[in-house]
Amino acid sequence: MQHFFTLQTTSGNARAGIIRTPHGPILTPVFMPVGTIGSVKAMSPHELEEGNAQIILGNTYHLYLRPGHELIREAGGLHRFISWQHPMLTDSGGFQVMSLAALRRITKEGVRFQSHIDGSYHLFTPESVIGIQEALGADIIMSFDECPPYPATREYVEKSLRLTLKWAARGKEAFRNQERQALFGIVQGGVYEDLREHSARKLMEMDFDGYSIGGLAVGESKPDMLRITAFMHDILPMDKPRYLMGVGTPADLLRNIANGVDMFDCVMPTRNARKGSIFTRYGKMIIKAARYKQDFKSIDPLCNCYTCRHFSRAYIRHLITMNEILGMRLTTIHSLYFYQELMQMARQAILENRYQQFMDEMLPLVDSMVE
Amino acid sequence: MQHFFTLQTTSGNARAGIIRTPHGPILTPVFMPVGTIGSVKAMSPHELEEGNAQIILGNTYHLYLRPGHELIREAGGLHRFISWQHPMLTDSGGFQVMSLAALRRITKEGVRFQSHIDGSYHLFTPESVIGIQEALGADIIMSFDECPPYPATREYVEKSLRLTLKWAARGKEAFRNQERQALFGIVQGGVYEDLREHSARKLMEMDFDGYSIGGLAVGESKPDMLRITAFMHDILPMDKPRYLMGVGTPADLLRNIANGVDMFDCVMPTRNARKGSIFTRYGKMIIKAARYKQDFKSIDPLCNCYTCRHFSRAYIRHLITMNEILGMRLTTIHSLYFYQELMQMARQAILENRYQQFMDEMLPLVDSMVE
């Protein structure tokens, strides 16, 4: 896609940029809420807009199985089907095939697997995954990858990587929709720097619109994750966006922005929120805790989200304790709002070339528990 | 409460009126969405407003048990606790004690019962139930009643009724908050007209702000229900609102409006919606049905609710099938919107003195299944 990404400025290795899509621009660094099967859980599109989400993610594996990409094509694409007018990204399905599907058999052709829902047999190939994502019609799509589990031997990762590189080439070859979609290659290679470098250089030869860092946040240590993203920064091109898949906590985001990552997605803010674990600028808040029972302040008295403007900790605690849907909605609204605000603050700090200082101030806060 | 109710006009026995409360007026006939434990399930206060809800209901029994009326008093009352600025009504707890609580023992003093949650012992008396409802602070509250199950012998109902009348007198005596709350007496008497008449006349002597018709919608036939409400119309005073508790389907509402009922509440539109059974002006729609799989029309193409303005049957079917919270939200929004619209149309028809004709036109529609 032409003029897809502009790097505006850097602060250390942290980057502020603009991604341009047919559904509007995205200011980076950006966090993408996850709309697994066509809905960011508990949220309406309207609430996502109010919460300043710029782009949301859909999962190719899930949407392929239900309701099916052909149905979504018939609906006019995923944007129309779910009534979301802003940018979207779909993943490759590689991670879900690894983590969810049963009896997966990897061949040169692709992956044959059984659905985690009904055990039916399916085949994902690099070409079919591009085809599915063209039907879904997201603005940013991923080439198919084999995502090694963690831990995996160097031999496994190396072999897997060779396959993923061949699949990337085949996917790129099959990709026809350059006018409307940007295609990212996924860097694999586990925690092995030489394999990561090989993966990145081969993908860069194929010239993708952006580069995803896959195969992290699968169980490795945080230092390993940060070591790899720092290493990737020196190799990946400056003029293409970098997307760290499936990451993470507020602290993970801040630290990986410092390593030059532009894009993130994670179910953590939404999934944790539904269980009453809420992210705030003062740390994590476990709203079911007894000390919030008679606490009539909002989650964050300085926050401007719908939840904090209208509802008390005591009420939200009551709702979450009672398993009321509204409770899950209100905690999700706040956590997503906070994630977006954190990204906006990070971007501002980069634009003002004070990212390191910003991060040093924020980390002790977001890494703690609310008193 | 002074100037609480004004009967504006009648059409046959159907009535259009205005109820005035400290939180604003209510145009009748009115349907009240049920916010059992402090939230109309799946809805935010903002969505209820957008859906034209004038007044919502809270359940005394549930709120007393969790989070407790003292907590809500401390929060500044139920309105503030749940962030609802418009009128509210709380029920007496009598129905829930009958239908939910374990091991209830009825004495002259009141009802001793075990919580359906943790088996703890509690005592509801006419005085304590008024006290709880004063703490909750709803605009309209109910005197404590013994709600006989159905079927019940005439002897049981007669004995129960005598108790309920004594409790009504004691509740009225204990009630102090006349400036801010309206107190309704609950007419009991099962399906026995003479007992209903006795109940109503005794309550009318006590001069309540309004009269609830309790003990219906508990299992009796629809003709029995309608026979009783028609009978009540001839006895209850014209200048006080009548509230038929726990009713019902759109057809039930239309038929009972014709019998002079002003107020309704029911969990049916919200509970059914969460399971994918949706009320529309063309009848009931079971959204999981296979024929909606590729149906990209909205639930009701003429409806102006948030759901119908943005989402297709196919998408909602997908969400409900996948048990996604957004699916339950969207169906609830539509069903509540339709209920409010039906009440607005009924009121307009009464004001224009064509209620019978309106009902005759609507009944075959709302009583059917969507094709």
XYZ file of C-alpha atoms in Angstrom:
742
model
C 0.000 0.000 0.000
C 1.401 3.416 -0.935
C 2.277 6.061 1.665
C 1.163 3.552 4.259
C 3.414 4.647 7.112
C 5.166 7.850 8.059
C 7.637 7.921 10.903
C 7.170 11.343 12.451
C 9.821 11.411 15.106
C 11.781 9.326 17.565
C 12.764 9.700 21.196
C 15.568 7.271 21.908
C 14.314 4.216 20.044
C 10.669 5.072 20.708
C 8.776 6.099 17.596
C 5.756 8.295 16.806
C 4.180 7.761 13.399
C 1.078 7.735 11.250
C -0.400 4.715 9.499
C -2.799 5.563 6.667
C -5.612 3.170 5.783
C -8.732 3.311 3.620
C -10.695 3.707 6.858
C -8.647 6.604 8.173
C -5.321 7.276 9.845
C -3.863 5.657 12.942
C -1.505 7.543 15.213
C 1.231 5.376 16.660
C 2.188 3.969 19.068
C -1.229 2.328 19.116
C -3.009 -0.302 21.170
C -5.627 -2.358 19.307
C -8.512 -3.831 21.337
C -9.228 -7.420 20.322
C -12.584 -8.216 18.704
C -12.041 -11.942 18.535
C -15.191 -13.134 16.798
C -16.572 -9.837 15.591
C -17.054 -7.945 18.834
C -14.628 -6.485 21.358
C -16.130 -8.402 24.233
C -18.820 -6.463 26.131
C -18.301 -3.316 23.992
C -20.422 -1.640 21.321
C -18.718 0.094 18.381
C -20.031 3.362 19.779
C -18.301 2.770 23.109
C -15.043 1.871 21.358
C -15.223 5.190 19.533
C -15.940 7.036 22.769
C -12.981 5.206 24.277
C -10.706 6.556 21.532
C -9.945 3.188 19.925
C -8.357 3.911 16.555
C -8.226 0.362 15.228
C -9.533 -2.980 16.426
C -8.443 -6.506 15.667
C -10.387 -9.518 14.418
C -9.181 -13.121 14.627
C -8.986 -14.891 11.293
C -9.153 -18.374 12.846
C -12.312 -17.606 14.839
C -14.101 -15.669 12.106
C -13.268 -18.356 9.541
C -14.919 -20.977 11.749
C -17.860 -18.819 12.815
C -19.675 -17.141 11.175
C -17.410 -17.955 8.203
C -15.556 -15.569 5.921
C -17.940 -16.156 3.012
C -20.849 -14.924 5.110
C -18.838 -11.852 6.058
C -17.896 -11.270 2.420
C -21.592 -11.450 1.577
C -22.334 -8.936 4.353
C -19.985 -6.516 2.617
C -16.922 -7.254 4.721
C -16.105 -7.258 8.399
C -16.370 -3.481 8.810
C -19.944 -3.533 7.625
C -20.859 -6.782 9.331
C -19.882 -5.472 12.767
C -20.653 -1.797 12.074
C -17.134 -0.473 12.651
C -16.172 2.395 10.336
C -12.546 2.728 11.428
C -9.407 0.727 10.672
C -9.236 -2.984 11.367
C -6.518 -5.590 11.425
C -6.847 -9.359 11.122
C -4.228 -11.784 12.322
C -2.912 -14.810 10.467
C -4.611 -17.562 12.421
C -1.168 -19.043 13.124
C -1.269 -18.389 16.850
C -4.778 -19.811 17.292
C -3.983 -22.898 15.220
C -1.066 -23.442 17.615
C -2.931 -22.688 20.835
C -6.534 -23.763 20.201
C -6.894 -26.247 17.358
C -6.665 -29.969 18.012
C -4.555 -32.503 16.093
C -2.778 -30.017 13.915
C -0.583 -31.551 11.243
C 1.941 -29.237 9.647
C 3.012 -29.974 6.090
C 4.677 -27.963 3.372
C 1.230 -27.283 1.990
C -0.068 -25.723 5.182
C -1.704 -26.833 8.420
C -4.466 -29.379 8.660
C -6.284 -29.021 11.982
C -9.433 -29.863 13.821
C -11.732 -27.077 14.957
C -11.715 -26.577 18.736
C -15.481 -26.206 18.504
C -16.767 -29.300 16.744
C -13.705 -31.291 15.726
C -14.314 -30.711 12.013
C -11.245 -30.844 9.744
C -9.839 -27.758 8.057
C -6.783 -26.792 6.038
C -5.079 -23.420 6.287
C -2.557 -22.662 3.566
C -0.667 -19.405 3.016
C -2.927 -18.786 0.034
C -6.204 -19.645 1.791
C -5.350 -17.452 4.776
C -4.761 -14.500 2.442
C -8.043 -15.342 0.706
C -9.930 -15.445 3.985
C -8.478 -12.107 5.031
C -9.366 -10.574 1.672
C -12.950 -11.698 2.256
C -12.919 -10.184 5.744
C -11.487 -6.995 4.270
C -9.453 -5.621 7.179
C -7.135 -2.719 6.396
C -4.090 -4.588 7.677
C -3.652 -8.321 7.248
C -1.001 -10.897 8.149
C 0.800 -13.559 6.165
C 0.349 -17.100 7.499
C 2.939 -18.277 9.989
C 3.754 -21.346 11.978
C 3.899 -20.139 15.559
C 6.159 -22.431 17.615
C 5.026 -23.132 21.147
C 7.274 -22.201 24.083
C 9.551 -23.773 25.046
C 10.684 -25.185 21.692
C 14.115 -26.497 20.740
C 16.322 -24.451 18.485
C 15.971 -27.193 15.876
C 12.176 -26.949 15.966
C 12.215 -23.172 15.760
C 14.704 -23.216 12.895
C 12.697 -25.712 10.879
C 9.464 -23.883 11.621
C 11.029 -20.627 10.571
C 12.070 -21.965 7.166
C 8.476 -23.037 6.617
C 7.080 -19.682 7.717
C 9.402 -17.891 5.307
C 8.227 -20.049 2.405
C 4.623 -19.416 3.444
C 5.288 -15.677 3.625
C 6.558 -15.731 0.037
C 3.564 -17.762 -1.126
C 1.141 -15.509 0.727
C 2.676 -12.411 -0.783
C 2.460 -13.987 -4.209
C -1.233 -14.805 -3.676
C -2.077 -11.334 -2.356
C -4.015 -9.243 -4.888
C -5.716 -6.522 -2.870
C -2.815 -4.070 -2.461
C -5.057 -1.069 -3.058
C -7.252 -1.723 -0.022
C -5.135 -3.812 2.321
C -1.637 -3.698 3.772
C 0.122 -7.050 4.199
C 2.524 -7.653 7.099
C 5.105 -10.418 7.318
C 5.503 -12.110 10.689
C 9.009 -12.425 12.102
C 9.487 -15.677 14.009
C 12.587 -17.269 15.519
C 11.663 -17.695 19.164
C 14.207 -16.313 21.610
C 17.150 -16.961 19.231
C 18.600 -13.721 17.938
C 20.303 -15.191 14.881
C 17.062 -16.865 13.822
C 15.142 -13.646 14.413
C 17.652 -11.789 12.273
C 17.450 -14.359 9.496
C 13.648 -14.235 9.602
C 13.535 -10.455 9.490
C 16.082 -10.111 6.664
C 14.319 -12.648 4.482
C 10.961 -10.967 5.032
C 12.468 -7.544 4.360
C 13.714 -8.865 1.009
C 10.081 -9.606 0.173
C 9.197 -6.013 1.104
C 6.072 -6.190 3.243
C 4.018 -3.154 4.287
C 4.950 -3.797 7.888
C 6.539 -6.374 10.156
C 4.934 -8.267 12.989
C 6.964 -9.757 15.783
C 5.243 -13.069 16.431
C 6.001 -15.925 18.765
C 6.519 -13.750 21.827
C 4.227 -13.492 24.846
C 3.872 -17.264 24.597
C 5.550 -18.071 27.908
C 9.115 -16.748 27.660
C 10.447 -14.433 30.372
C 9.959 -10.686 30.187
C 13.718 -10.076 29.854
C 13.772 -12.509 26.897
C 10.863 -10.668 25.278
C 12.534 -7.290 25.724
C 15.897 -8.622 24.556
C 14.285 -9.807 21.320
C 12.323 -6.611 20.648
C 15.425 -4.505 21.349
C 17.329 -6.728 18.940
C 14.604 -6.446 16.292
C 14.778 -2.678 16.443
C 18.291 -2.689 15.032
C 17.290 -4.884 12.120
C 13.798 -3.878 11.040
C 13.519 -0.932 8.648
C 12.741 2.467 10.149
C 10.127 3.306 7.519
C 7.778 0.392 8.193
C 5.515 -0.155 11.229
C 6.374 -2.878 13.748
C 3.625 -4.806 15.453
C 4.303 -6.855 18.592
C 1.562 -9.482 18.580
C -0.375 -10.330 21.730
C 1.351 -7.907 24.143
C 0.536 -6.983 26.935
C 0.381 -5.193 30.278
C 0.728 -1.399 30.476
C 4.358 -1.883 31.563
C 4.979 -4.261 28.619
C 3.655 -1.624 26.246
C 5.800 1.137 27.715
C 8.968 -0.975 27.655
C 8.416 -2.223 24.125
C 7.627 1.256 22.840
C 11.093 2.103 24.158
C 12.331 -0.744 21.931
C 10.764 0.805 18.837
C 7.464 -1.094 18.651
C 4.545 0.806 17.073
C 1.539 -1.484 17.412
C 0.150 -3.781 20.090
C -2.875 -5.959 20.688
C -3.887 -8.004 23.691
C -7.020 -9.457 25.275
C -5.631 -8.641 28.703
C -7.397 -5.317 29.409
C -10.774 -6.683 28.277
C -10.480 -10.211 29.695
C -9.157 -9.061 33.063
C -11.754 -6.310 33.267
C -14.603 -8.789 32.950
C -13.225 -10.578 35.993
C -12.954 -7.327 37.929
C -9.221 -6.732 37.509
C -8.912 -3.175 36.261
C -5.934 -1.266 34.872
C -5.523 2.308 36.081
C -2.767 4.902 36.037
C -2.165 4.019 39.685
C -1.780 0.311 39.033
C -4.068 -2.671 39.014
C -7.294 -2.573 40.998
C -9.045 -5.772 42.112
C -12.517 -4.338 42.418
C -13.966 -7.282 44.349
C -11.678 -6.506 47.295
C -13.646 -5.874 50.478
C -12.108 -2.422 50.915
C -14.096 -1.113 47.940
C -17.440 -2.157 49.404
C -18.230 1.303 50.762
C -15.894 3.241 48.500
C -18.058 5.755 46.664
C -15.240 7.309 44.644
C -14.907 6.451 40.967
C -12.252 3.948 39.869
C -9.996 6.880 38.955
C -11.367 10.260 40.069
C -9.248 11.990 37.413
C -10.372 9.736 34.573
C -12.865 11.031 32.044
C -14.307 7.702 30.810
C -18.042 6.951 30.965
C -17.482 4.613 33.909
C -15.517 7.089 35.992
C -17.865 9.950 35.188
C -20.929 8.095 36.490
C -20.236 5.151 38.761
C -18.571 4.383 42.080
C -16.196 1.603 43.000
C -18.856 0.342 45.428
C -21.442 0.031 42.655
C -19.023 -1.589 40.212
C -17.885 -3.992 42.918
C -21.516 -4.895 43.550
C -22.163 -5.483 39.839
C -19.018 -7.583 39.323
C -19.746 -9.610 42.449
C -23.260 -10.259 41.137
C -21.925 -11.187 37.702
C -24.007 -8.438 36.117
C -23.233 -7.650 32.477
C -23.131 -3.931 33.227
C -20.277 -4.552 35.652
C -18.200 -6.208 32.938
C -19.066 -3.382 30.566
C -18.041 -0.647 32.982
C -14.712 -2.232 33.909
C -13.931 -2.906 30.233
C -14.761 0.682 29.290
C -12.359 1.980 31.899
C -9.487 -0.394 31.159
C -9.640 0.247 27.407
C -9.896 3.988 27.974
C -6.842 3.855 30.191
C -4.867 1.853 27.601
C -5.688 4.424 24.933
C -4.805 7.278 27.249
C -1.496 5.625 28.070
C -0.722 5.363 24.352
C -1.665 9.002 23.810
C 0.592 10.065 26.653
C 3.414 7.917 25.296
C 2.997 9.443 21.847
C 3.013 12.943 23.275
C 6.152 12.170 25.233
C 7.845 10.893 22.060
C 6.780 13.961 20.102
C 8.299 16.079 22.860
C 11.408 13.864 22.991
C 11.029 12.970 26.656
C 9.964 9.342 26.341
C 12.552 7.845 28.676
C 11.588 10.260 31.421
C 7.891 9.598 30.851
C 8.441 5.851 31.015
C 10.552 6.107 34.139
C 7.755 8.047 35.821
C 4.943 5.796 34.665
C 6.458 2.350 35.209
C 6.408 2.318 39.019
C 2.787 3.488 38.917
C 1.341 1.086 36.350
C 3.381 -1.806 37.694
C 1.903 -1.500 41.183
C -1.364 -2.452 42.805
C -3.797 0.326 43.698
C -3.576 0.881 47.456
C -47.895 12.535 47.930
C -49.795 15.590 46.700
C -50.886 15.985 43.082
C -49.299 12.612 42.454
C -51.554 11.456 39.635
C -53.683 13.182 37.038
C -56.014 11.193 34.834
C -55.949 13.025 31.529
C -58.467 11.126 29.486
C -60.024 7.727 28.880
C -60.880 5.705 25.796
C -63.279 2.976 26.827
C -61.715 1.874 30.097
C -58.196 2.637 28.869
C -56.576 5.573 30.647
C -53.935 8.191 29.820
C -52.464 10.033 32.778
C -49.471 11.708 34.372
C -47.676 10.588 37.522
C -45.554 13.287 39.155
C -42.490 12.317 41.162
C -39.514 14.158 42.670
C -37.475 12.776 39.746
C -39.839 14.000 37.048
C -43.156 13.072 35.474
C -44.223 9.734 34.044
C -46.725 9.553 31.205
C -49.057 6.578 31.481
C -49.698 3.898 30.458
C -46.104 3.038 31.241
C -43.893 -0.023 31.108
C -41.101 -0.167 33.695
C -37.952 -2.157 32.839
C -36.808 -4.279 35.763
C -33.456 -3.483 37.374
C -33.494 -6.376 39.785
C -30.292 -5.850 41.742
C -29.434 -2.345 40.656
C -29.051 -2.756 36.902
C -31.543 -3.439 34.131
C -29.666 -6.478 32.926
C -27.170 -5.745 30.115
C -28.203 -2.044 29.954
C -26.461 1.172 30.968
C -28.511 4.081 32.350
C -27.605 5.988 29.205
C -29.076 3.275 26.989
C -32.256 3.190 29.071
C -32.632 6.922 28.529
C -32.011 6.520 24.806
C -34.631 3.776 24.836
C -37.181 6.194 26.330
C -37.546 4.402 29.653
C -39.374 6.789 32.001
C -39.081 4.779 35.192
C -37.283 1.608 36.201
C -37.911 -0.861 38.974
C -35.642 -2.223 41.681
C -36.352 -5.349 43.743
C -36.433 -4.762 47.470
C -35.730 -8.396 48.323
C -32.612 -8.575 46.117
C -31.232 -5.165 47.053
C -31.813 -5.849 50.745
C -29.725 -9.018 50.490
C -27.045 -7.556 48.188
C -25.558 -4.993 48.421
C -27.818 -4.160 51.370
C -30.098 -1.151 51.868
C -27.785 0.445 54.434
C -24.976 0.534 51.876
C -27.337 2.118 49.377
C -28.520 4.641 51.944
C -24.880 5.510 52.569
C -24.352 5.917 48.812
C -27.095 8.559 48.834
C -29.926 6.285 47.735
C -30.568 3.958 44.860
C -30.787 6.725 42.239
C -27.296 7.869 43.045
C -25.878 4.418 43.603
C -26.868 3.238 40.133
C -26.625 6.652 38.433
C -30.271 6.878 37.333
C -31.718 10.395 37.495
C -35.302 9.515 36.609
C -38.180 7.974 38.547
C -37.809 4.605 40.226
C -40.140 2.149 41.897
C -39.308 -0.591 44.371
C -41.523 -3.578 45.007
C -42.496 -5.019 48.372
C -40.371 -8.143 48.369
C -43.524 -10.195 48.866
C -43.334 -11.894 45.499
C -39.641 -12.811 45.842
C -40.117 -14.109 49.376
C -42.814 -16.369 47.923
C -40.935 -17.455 44.817
C -37.247 -17.421 45.814
C -36.677 -17.629 49.552
C -36.362 -20.988 51.275
C -38.209 -22.131 54.396
C -40.410 -19.102 54.735
C -42.505 -18.996 57.892
C -45.386 -16.547 57.890
C -46.497 -15.146 61.221
C -48.546 -12.142 62.240
C -45.290 -10.316 62.806
C -44.066 -10.836 59.247
C -42.154 -13.430 57.242
C -39.071 -15.190 58.471
C -37.163 -16.657 55.535
C -33.851 -18.008 54.428
C -31.888 -16.181 51.749
C -31.829 -18.049 48.437
C -28.133 -17.127 48.223
C -26.512 -18.326 51.421
C -29.331 -19.719 53.583
C -28.959 -16.939 56.154
C -32.093 -16.096 58.171
C -34.001 -12.847 57.735
C -37.244 -11.285 58.896
C -39.381 -9.012 56.765
C -42.090 -7.102 58.599
C -44.430 -4.476 57.164
C -42.421 -1.893 59.061
C -38.981 -3.171 58.033
C -39.985 -3.342 54.365
C -41.064 0.307 54.488
C -37.802 1.132 56.223
C -35.762 -0.668 53.586
C -37.606 1.144 50.817
C -37.081 4.484 52.526
C -33.356 3.735 52.572
C -33.444 2.817 48.883
C -35.370 6.026 48.221
C -37.415 5.074 45.157
C -40.152 7.517 44.145
C -42.842 4.866 44.388
C -42.783 2.117 46.998
C -45.025 -0.798 47.937
C -46.529 -1.961 51.193
C -45.527 -5.479 52.247
C -47.845 -8.248 51.090
C -48.127 -11.980 51.377
C -48.290 -13.197 47.809
C -50.120 -16.539 47.647
C -48.730 -19.070 45.196
C -50.945 -20.389 42.412
C -52.941 -22.536 42.686
C -54.042 -21.778 46.264
C -57.274 -22.713 47.979
C -59.854 -20.032 48.644
C -59.264 -20.575 52.341
C -55.538 -19.934 51.960
C -56.089 -16.841 49.860
C -58.682 -15.479 52.287
C -56.461 -15.965 55.294
C -53.450 -14.543 53.462
C -55.489 -11.550 52.413
C -56.484 -10.700 55.964
C -52.806 -10.741 56.889
C -51.833 -8.564 53.928
C -54.488 -6.010 54.885
C -53.157 -5.817 58.436
C -49.648 -5.459 57.074
C -50.801 -2.708 54.719
C -52.213 -0.762 57.655
C -49.027 -1.261 59.675
C -46.856 -0.269 56.711
C -48.865 2.868 56.134
C -48.587 3.705 59.808
C -44.815 3.260 59.712
C -44.386 5.311 56.532
C -42.879 8.754 57.204
C -41.451 9.905 53.900
C -44.642 11.208 52.231
C -42.873 14.220 50.784
C -40.467 12.189 48.656
C -42.161 8.839 48.139
C -45.571 7.579 47.078
C -46.842 4.450 48.826
C -49.008 1.902 47.013
C -51.200 -0.757 48.588
C -51.178 -4.173 46.950
C -54.546 -5.726 46.173
C -54.485 -9.502 46.629
C -57.296 -12.068 46.506
C -56.153 -14.484 43.832
C -58.752 -15.198 41.167
C -61.666 -14.673 43.590
C -63.616 -11.564 42.754
C -65.223 -11.103 46.156
C -61.843 -11.351 47.859
C -60.336 -8.903 45.365
C -63.180 -6.488 46.061
C -62.752 -6.833 49.813
C -59.014 -6.287 49.480
C -59.413 -3.221 47.280
C -62.106 -1.597 49.444
C -60.123 -2.052 52.641
C -56.990 -0.603 51.034
C -58.990 2.305 49.596
C -60.186 3.106 53.097
C -56.516 3.490 54.036
C -56.098 5.894 51.108
C -52.882 4.878 49.362
C -51.223 6.937 46.600
C -51.899 4.136 44.149
C -52.994 0.526 43.977
C -51.025 -2.453 42.778
C -52.723 -5.568 41.545
C -50.550 -8.328 42.929
C -50.809 -12.097 42.815
C -51.479 -12.268 39.091
C -49.106 -13.589 36.421
C -48.248 -16.347 38.863
C -49.643 -19.215 36.806
C -53.362 -18.489 36.375
C -54.904 -18.501 32.865
C -54.934 -15.360 30.747
C -58.745 -15.192 30.825
C -58.596 -15.332 34.639
C -56.045 -12.527 34.687
C -58.125 -10.358 32.389
C -61.321 -11.147 34.283
C -59.698 -9.921 37.497
C -58.225 -6.728 36.015
C -61.564 -5.903 34.336
C -63.247 -6.487 37.669
C -60.708 -4.306 39.486
C -61.391 -1.442 37.122
C -64.936 -1.078 38.425
C -63.773 -0.934 42.020
C -60.496 0.983 42.120
C -60.733 4.780 42.237
C -60.344 6.647 38.961
C -58.005 9.245 40.433
C -55.241 6.867 41.543
C -52.796 4.915 39.345
C -53.166 1.154 39.004
C -50.100 -1.020 38.677
C -50.346 -4.613 37.439
C -47.281 -6.300 38.889
C -45.116 -8.620 36.799
C -47.027 -8.379 33.497
C -46.228 -9.214 30.684
C -46.174 -9.819 26.926
C -47.025 -6.994 24.519
C -50.506 -8.515 24.112
C -50.922 -8.694 27.902
C -50.066 -5.022 28.156
C -52.516 -4.008 25.423
C -55.366 -6.062 26.889
C -54.798 -4.844 30.419
C -54.551 -1.232 29.331
C -58.044 -1.817 27.931
C -58.981 -2.883 31.471
C -57.775 0.402 32.942
C -54.257 -0.539 34.062
C -51.706 2.305 34.040
C -48.396 0.695 35.027
C -46.593 -2.539 34.196
C -43.271 -4.205 34.893
C -41.869 -7.486 33.667
C -38.501 -9.159 33.151
C -39.822 -10.773 29.977
C -38.484 -8.348 27.341
C -35.024 -8.292 28.914
C -34.763 -11.955 29.926
C -36.078 -13.261 26.608
C -33.867 -10.877 24.678
C -30.724 -12.247 26.290
C -31.726 -15.677 25.015
C -32.347 -14.320 21.516
C -36.129 -14.102 21.654
C -36.967 -10.587 20.521
C -40.230 -8.654 20.618
C -41.085 -6.625 17.520
C -44.146 -4.922 16.128
C -44.484 -7.900 13.780
C -44.397 -10.463 16.554
C -41.720 -12.499 18.247
C -38.429 -13.186 16.459
C -36.221 -16.139 17.410
C -32.958 -14.745 16.150
C -31.048 -18.028 16.322
C -33.282 -19.489 13.603
C -31.278 -20.639 10.595
C -33.235 -18.396 8.254
C -31.570 -15.314 9.737
C -28.071 -16.588 9.046
C -27.691 -14.560 5.851
C -30.360 -11.984 6.601
C -28.629 -8.607 6.438
C -31.744 -6.557 7.235
C -32.118 -5.053 10.689
C -34.457 -6.708 13.197
C -37.125 -4.167 12.270
C -36.169 -2.010 9.291
C -38.640 0.672 10.460
C -37.344 0.768 14.019
C -35.166 3.655 15.145
C -33.366 1.978 18.055
C -29.545 1.786 18.216
C -29.642 -1.897 17.311
C -31.833 -1.474 14.248
C -29.924 1.586 13.052
C -26.587 -0.249 12.990
C -26.768 -4.028 13.008
C -28.159 -6.862 10.895
C -30.101 -9.927 11.930
C -27.183 -12.025 10.645
C -24.700 -10.248 12.920
C -26.989 -10.375 15.962
C -27.676 -14.044 15.296
C -23.923 -14.665 15.178
C -23.369 -12.800 18.471
C -26.223 -14.551 20.274
C -25.095 -17.936 18.973
C -21.594 -17.196 20.250
C -22.950 -16.028 23.605
C -21.324 -12.625 23.137
C -22.359 -9.925 25.593
C -22.913 -7.463 22.757
C -25.566 -9.798 21.323
C -27.521 -9.736 24.578
C -27.139 -5.974 24.727
C -28.427 -5.416 21.202
C -31.468 -7.658 21.574
C -32.302 -6.083 24.940
C -32.021 -2.581 23.493
C -34.453 -3.449 20.734
C -37.008 -5.251 22.893
C -37.112 -2.465 25.482
C -37.346 0.168 22.771
C -40.256 -1.681 21.237
C -42.038 -1.963 24.594
C -41.698 1.787 25.130
C -42.859 2.513 21.615
C -45.885 0.269 22.105
C -46.787 2.199 25.261
C -46.355 5.529 23.466
C -48.626 4.349 20.659
C -51.182 3.092 23.169
C -51.138 6.425 24.989
C -51.551 8.330 21.736
C -54.483 6.122 20.782
C -56.114 6.790 24.159
C -55.583 10.536 23.828
C -57.255 10.334 20.416
C -60.026 8.089 21.800
C -59.362 5.217 19.402
C -57.806 2.716 21.782
C -60.082 -0.216 20.936
C -59.326 0.151 17.243
C -55.599 0.478 17.929
C -55.623 -2.644 20.077
C -57.611 -4.616 17.524
C -55.030 -3.711 14.890
C -51.978 -4.423 17.038
C -52.992 -7.653 18.759
C -52.772 -9.970 15.736
C -49.349 -8.515 14.949
C -47.710 -8.656 18.359
C -49.270 -12.023 19.135
C -47.685 -13.684 16.102
C -44.245 -14.979 15.223
C -42.186 -12.997 12.720
C -42.323 -14.843 9.393
